[in-house]
Amino acid sequence: MFALHERNIAPEQAGRLLGVDYVASGSLRQQDRHLTVSVELAEARTARIVWSEVFNEKLNDAFLMLDEIGNRIVSSIASEIETIERNRAILRPPNSLDAWEAHHRGLWHMYRFNRADNEQAQHFFTTAVHLDPTFARAHAGLSFTHWQNAFQGWADPGVEIERAYEAAGQSLMADDRDPAAHWAMGRALWLGGRHDQSITELERAIDLSPNFALGHYTLAFVHCQSGDPGAAVRFSDHSRNLSPFDPLLFAMFGARAMALVRLKQFDEAAEWAVKAAARPNAHPHIFAIAAYSLALAGRLDEARTHMAAIHRNLPRYSVEDFLTAMQFDAEGAALFKQAAKRIGNK
């Protein structure tokens, strides 16, 4: 790439020479104690600019600042490419997909967070791993669909936990250096109640790739329930900083809200939980976080409104369903039971 840059090769020509679909380029400028980094991502085939960003930072520690900006750039590029590939795959006939396309078609369905789309996602991830058994991220996606089945109560939890763990193991066997494989294993271990091992796998994911936003988010998710709630807030903030338009943004907000509940910062928890429930793909447990956080903050009418939204589709949903899905310590569970009692959701 340095050689091509010296020759002023355009992105589309660089793409053809290197056999790649996307080309990132940019510039760095330092003025006094400020650093400006401009980056753009081009689709090589069409030379279309699909993403650009300018990072302006005050320069304190140059190496740390460059690391931070570098991680944000890598995370943003990965997210933009995934979005483009998901949208492209959904337009192709299902029986024409290769493993890469089937995987991204699976992601398109997976991020909708409802039972029907989760089944479709499972079908496409299964197709992807049949077409390419070495595709670690397709195995990780398959693990996530089984995780959802157990977490949402859509299928037998015992069976689905085992399947989530098995698919995560296949992902690790395919590529032990892929952070998504360790992320999938970390989630599966959490689901099975093995929290310490879960954290070890998730920390391995972000050690392999410090820009892996889902790894930081899932550490927030685990810590917000039974670990260190202060760490959960930090991990949630960092995941959003890396991926501010992430499909799991509602979950990042929700994890922060649950951590704040455990810290007894109920007003702030309610604000973050309401943001989580406002996301278009938020599922019933996210609405429950909002209802209970609002109740603890004394905003009872709003809390009942969010619970009513759940009951339109799940009329028997109660705090026990919420606590069965989550894995709070005793004090955290008591706080959510107290919230449910305030709005008559026992």
XYZ file of C-alpha atoms in Angstrom:
346
model
C 0.000 0.000 0.000
C 2.873 2.416 0.716
C 4.279 1.716 -2.745
C 0.907 2.397 -4.362
C 0.458 5.571 -2.332
C 3.786 6.925 -3.534
C 2.603 6.437 -7.117
C -0.733 8.218 -6.446
C -2.742 5.131 -7.355
C -6.500 5.725 -7.147
C -8.602 3.477 -4.819
C -10.306 1.558 -7.638
C -6.967 0.805 -9.309
C -5.404 -0.193 -5.965
C -8.332 -2.538 -5.404
C -7.766 -4.249 -8.733
C -4.012 -4.569 -8.186
C -4.397 -5.993 -4.686
C -7.533 -8.038 -5.288
C -9.500 -6.354 -2.491
C -13.042 -4.986 -2.284
C -12.354 -1.943 -0.107
C -9.490 0.526 0.272
C -8.962 2.819 3.272
C -6.854 5.945 2.984
C -6.248 9.076 5.006
C -3.929 11.739 6.325
C -2.538 12.896 9.648
C -1.808 16.508 10.619
C -0.353 17.870 13.841
C -0.689 21.536 14.771
C 0.579 22.702 18.165
C -0.946 20.230 20.642
C -3.778 19.056 18.395
C -3.908 16.047 16.122
C -6.259 15.744 13.125
C -6.699 12.406 11.370
C -8.838 12.219 8.225
C -9.909 8.790 6.957
C -12.087 7.552 4.132
C -13.179 4.114 2.974
C -13.768 3.498 -0.730
C -15.427 0.598 -2.488
C -12.716 -0.484 -4.940
C -15.077 -1.710 -7.646
C -16.933 1.594 -8.037
C -14.501 4.072 -6.375
C -17.500 5.189 -4.293
C -16.637 6.709 -0.899
C -18.740 4.689 1.541
C -17.495 6.244 4.798
C -15.336 9.136 5.948
C -14.482 10.618 9.294
C -12.273 13.317 10.789
C -10.826 12.765 14.254
C -9.718 15.880 16.158
C -7.942 15.211 19.431
C -5.866 17.147 21.908
C -2.413 15.636 21.928
C -1.346 14.573 25.404
C 0.381 11.218 25.028
C 1.012 10.819 21.282
C 1.349 7.041 21.308
C -1.750 6.451 23.438
C -3.747 8.906 21.337
C -2.709 7.235 18.073
C -3.620 3.836 19.533
C -7.056 5.113 20.540
C -7.733 6.742 17.170
C -6.410 3.666 15.381
C -8.793 1.409 17.304
C -11.744 3.681 16.501
C -10.808 3.709 12.814
C -10.512 -0.071 12.610
C -13.779 -0.576 14.491
C -15.593 1.947 12.275
C -14.281 0.401 9.051
C -15.235 -3.103 10.194
C -18.735 -1.893 11.092
C -19.226 -0.022 7.804
C -18.098 -2.983 5.690
C -20.320 -5.360 7.648
C -23.328 -3.072 7.104
C -22.669 -2.822 3.362
C -22.175 -6.576 3.020
C -25.326 -7.341 5.065
C -27.426 -5.075 2.873
C -25.899 -6.503 -0.285
C -26.503 -10.110 0.807
C -30.190 -9.513 1.592
C -30.782 -8.523 -2.048
C -29.310 -11.722 -3.505
C -31.350 -14.896 -4.146
C -30.895 -17.161 -1.085
C -29.834 -20.194 -3.139
C -27.023 -18.233 -4.838
C -25.099 -17.237 -1.713
C -21.505 -18.245 -1.013
C -20.280 -18.672 2.589
C -19.363 -14.988 3.013
C -22.726 -13.822 1.705
C -24.682 -16.401 3.707
C -22.895 -15.242 6.861
C -23.833 -11.617 6.230
C -27.401 -12.568 5.342
C -27.461 -14.316 8.731
C -26.240 -11.143 10.446
C -28.987 -9.131 8.754
C -31.625 -11.378 10.342
C -29.792 -11.854 13.655
C -29.744 -8.154 14.463
C -33.543 -7.919 14.312
C -33.826 -9.748 17.650
C -37.114 -11.536 17.142
C -37.850 -15.255 17.019
C -38.670 -15.545 13.314
C -35.567 -13.650 12.194
C -33.411 -15.611 14.639
C -34.552 -18.825 12.939
C -33.655 -17.347 9.560
C -30.258 -16.258 10.875
C -29.641 -19.787 12.140
C -30.462 -21.184 8.703
C -28.003 -18.869 6.921
C -25.194 -19.390 9.440
C -25.671 -23.142 9.074
C -25.467 -22.722 5.304
C -22.259 -20.701 5.686
C -20.505 -23.308 7.852
C -21.562 -26.107 5.498
C -20.086 -24.173 2.582
C -16.929 -23.316 4.547
C -16.330 -25.267 7.799
C -13.239 -23.091 8.489
C -15.287 -19.865 8.662
C -14.890 -18.997 12.364
C -17.291 -16.043 12.364
C -20.108 -18.082 10.846
C -19.749 -20.594 13.698
C -19.750 -17.672 16.147
C -22.937 -16.321 14.569
C -24.562 -19.735 14.851
C -23.598 -19.842 18.535
C -25.230 -16.437 19.022
C -28.554 -17.649 17.591
C -28.602 -20.554 20.053
C -27.675 -18.096 22.812
C -30.678 -15.970 21.863
C -32.990 -18.991 21.922
C -31.966 -19.718 25.508
C -31.837 -16.089 26.694
C -35.200 -15.123 25.196
C -36.897 -18.381 26.208
C -37.682 -19.306 22.593
C -36.520 -22.921 22.967
C -35.397 -25.411 25.612
C -32.607 -23.564 27.489
C -30.642 -26.697 28.373
C -30.457 -27.817 24.752
C -29.705 -24.336 23.425
C -26.947 -23.640 25.957
C -25.193 -26.819 24.878
C -25.585 -25.906 21.204
C -24.283 -22.373 21.817
C -21.235 -23.830 23.568
C -20.648 -26.422 20.830
C -20.822 -23.843 18.011
C -18.472 -21.517 19.924
C -16.041 -24.425 20.269
C -16.192 -24.997 16.511
C -15.447 -21.301 16.007
C -12.351 -21.532 18.215
C -11.185 -24.663 16.415
C -11.561 -22.875 13.081
C -9.543 -19.829 14.204
C -8.339 -19.430 17.780
C -7.019 -15.958 16.905
C -10.413 -14.547 15.879
C -11.801 -12.349 18.680
C -15.361 -13.249 17.636
C -14.643 -16.903 18.456
C -13.616 -16.015 22.027
C -16.591 -13.632 22.250
C -18.964 -16.462 21.312
C -17.341 -18.778 23.849
C -17.492 -16.094 26.535
C -21.216 -15.636 25.984
C -21.857 -19.384 25.982
C -19.926 -19.796 29.247
C -21.900 -16.951 30.839
C -25.123 -18.636 29.779
C -23.977 -21.784 31.551
C -23.253 -19.839 34.757
C -19.451 -20.011 34.428
C -18.829 -16.316 34.932
C -15.108 -16.336 35.720
C -14.323 -18.419 32.632
C -16.623 -16.173 30.611
C -14.668 -13.072 31.605
C -11.375 -14.797 30.766
C -12.592 -15.557 27.218
C -13.978 -12.052 26.720
C -10.749 -10.481 27.925
C -8.907 -12.716 25.464
C -11.149 -11.351 22.678
C -10.184 -7.735 23.390
C -6.541 -8.667 23.924
C -6.554 -10.064 20.390
C -8.368 -7.005 19.044
C -8.626 -3.909 21.278
C -11.032 -2.400 18.719
C -13.548 -5.285 19.023
C -16.545 -3.355 20.339
C -18.714 -6.413 21.008
C -16.052 -7.795 23.316
C -16.081 -4.615 25.410
C -19.890 -4.552 25.422
C -20.198 -8.179 26.561
C -17.756 -7.560 29.402
C -20.116 -4.737 30.408
C -23.066 -7.153 30.178
C -21.409 -9.735 32.455
C -20.056 -7.228 34.984
C -23.307 -5.245 35.220
C -25.109 -8.248 36.721
C -22.731 -10.076 39.018
C -19.297 -8.478 38.671
C -17.967 -4.943 39.064
C -20.691 -2.422 38.080
C -18.148 0.396 37.814
C -16.159 -1.639 35.294
C -19.433 -2.363 33.455
C -20.026 1.376 32.976
C -16.497 1.833 31.613
C -16.756 -1.135 29.235
C -20.149 0.060 27.996
C -18.843 3.561 27.330
C -15.792 2.228 25.507
C -17.871 -0.104 23.324
C -20.064 2.818 22.238
C -17.034 4.991 21.611
C -15.634 2.309 19.296
C -18.941 1.603 17.542
C -21.448 4.463 17.996
C -23.904 3.063 15.414
C -23.658 -0.581 16.445
C -26.697 -2.868 15.921
C -26.361 -3.779 19.609
C -26.425 -0.166 20.750
C -29.608 -0.860 22.725
C -27.741 -3.574 24.653
C -24.814 -1.249 25.365
C -27.270 1.287 26.810
C -29.078 -1.466 28.724
C -25.902 -2.851 30.288
C -24.972 0.628 31.475
C -28.446 1.085 32.964
C -28.285 -2.221 34.866
C -24.854 -1.327 36.240
C -26.188 2.043 37.420
C -29.110 0.313 39.150
C -26.626 -1.797 41.114
C -24.742 1.394 41.938
C -28.099 2.820 43.131
C -27.876 5.718 40.680
C -31.512 5.251 39.721
C -32.201 8.549 37.937
C -29.254 8.096 35.594
C -30.107 4.419 35.124
C -33.604 5.380 34.003
C -32.279 7.827 31.404
C -30.001 5.205 29.836
C -32.674 2.513 29.976
C -35.184 4.732 28.170
C -32.577 5.322 25.441
C -32.135 1.555 25.162
C -35.869 0.903 24.785
C -36.137 3.605 22.120
C -33.846 1.684 19.756
C -35.789 0.029 16.889
C -34.542 -3.524 17.547
C -34.894 -3.507 21.358
C -36.390 -6.751 22.693
C -38.736 -7.279 25.712
C -35.950 -7.646 28.302
C -34.682 -4.197 27.286
C -38.152 -2.726 27.848
C -38.126 -4.447 31.231
C -34.827 -2.750 32.145
C -36.505 0.561 31.292
C -39.664 -0.238 33.276
C -37.790 -1.304 36.407
C -35.213 1.504 36.238
C -37.994 4.067 35.867
C -39.844 2.525 38.816
C -36.740 2.777 41.015
C -36.368 6.420 39.910
C -39.957 7.095 41.009
C -41.262 7.630 37.470
C -44.086 5.116 37.919
C -46.383 6.145 35.057
C -43.554 5.870 32.526
C -42.539 2.554 34.065
C -46.044 1.147 33.621
C -46.113 2.381 30.009
C -42.948 0.407 29.211
C -44.311 -2.681 30.956
C -47.560 -2.355 28.988
C -45.512 -2.378 25.778
C -44.117 -5.770 26.802
C -47.543 -7.120 27.777
C -49.013 -6.388 24.360
C -47.005 -9.339 23.021
C -46.141 -11.205 26.234
C -49.133 -10.736 28.569
C -47.687 -12.935 31.334
C -44.226 -11.362 31.424
C -43.082 -10.782 35.011
C -39.962 -9.926 36.956
C -39.271 -13.654 37.289
C -38.931 -13.925 33.497
C -36.476 -11.038 33.589
C -34.413 -12.479 36.440
C -34.388 -15.932 34.828
C -32.851 -14.432 31.678
C -30.311 -12.357 33.618
C -27.881 -13.568 36.286
C -27.819 -10.913 38.993
C -26.237 -11.234 42.386
C -28.653 -11.333 45.331
C -28.576 -7.575 45.968
C -29.160 -6.719 42.324
C -32.067 -9.168 42.049
C -33.640 -7.646 45.176
C -33.528 -4.169 43.618
C -35.345 -5.324 40.485
C -37.940 -7.204 42.554
C -38.517 -4.007 44.533
C -39.010 -2.116 41.260
C -41.481 -4.685 39.964
C -43.474 -4.499 43.178
C -43.842 -0.725 42.795
C -45.619 -1.149 39.451
C -47.517 -4.342 40.301
C -45.425 -6.615 38.073
C -44.744 -9.497 40.467
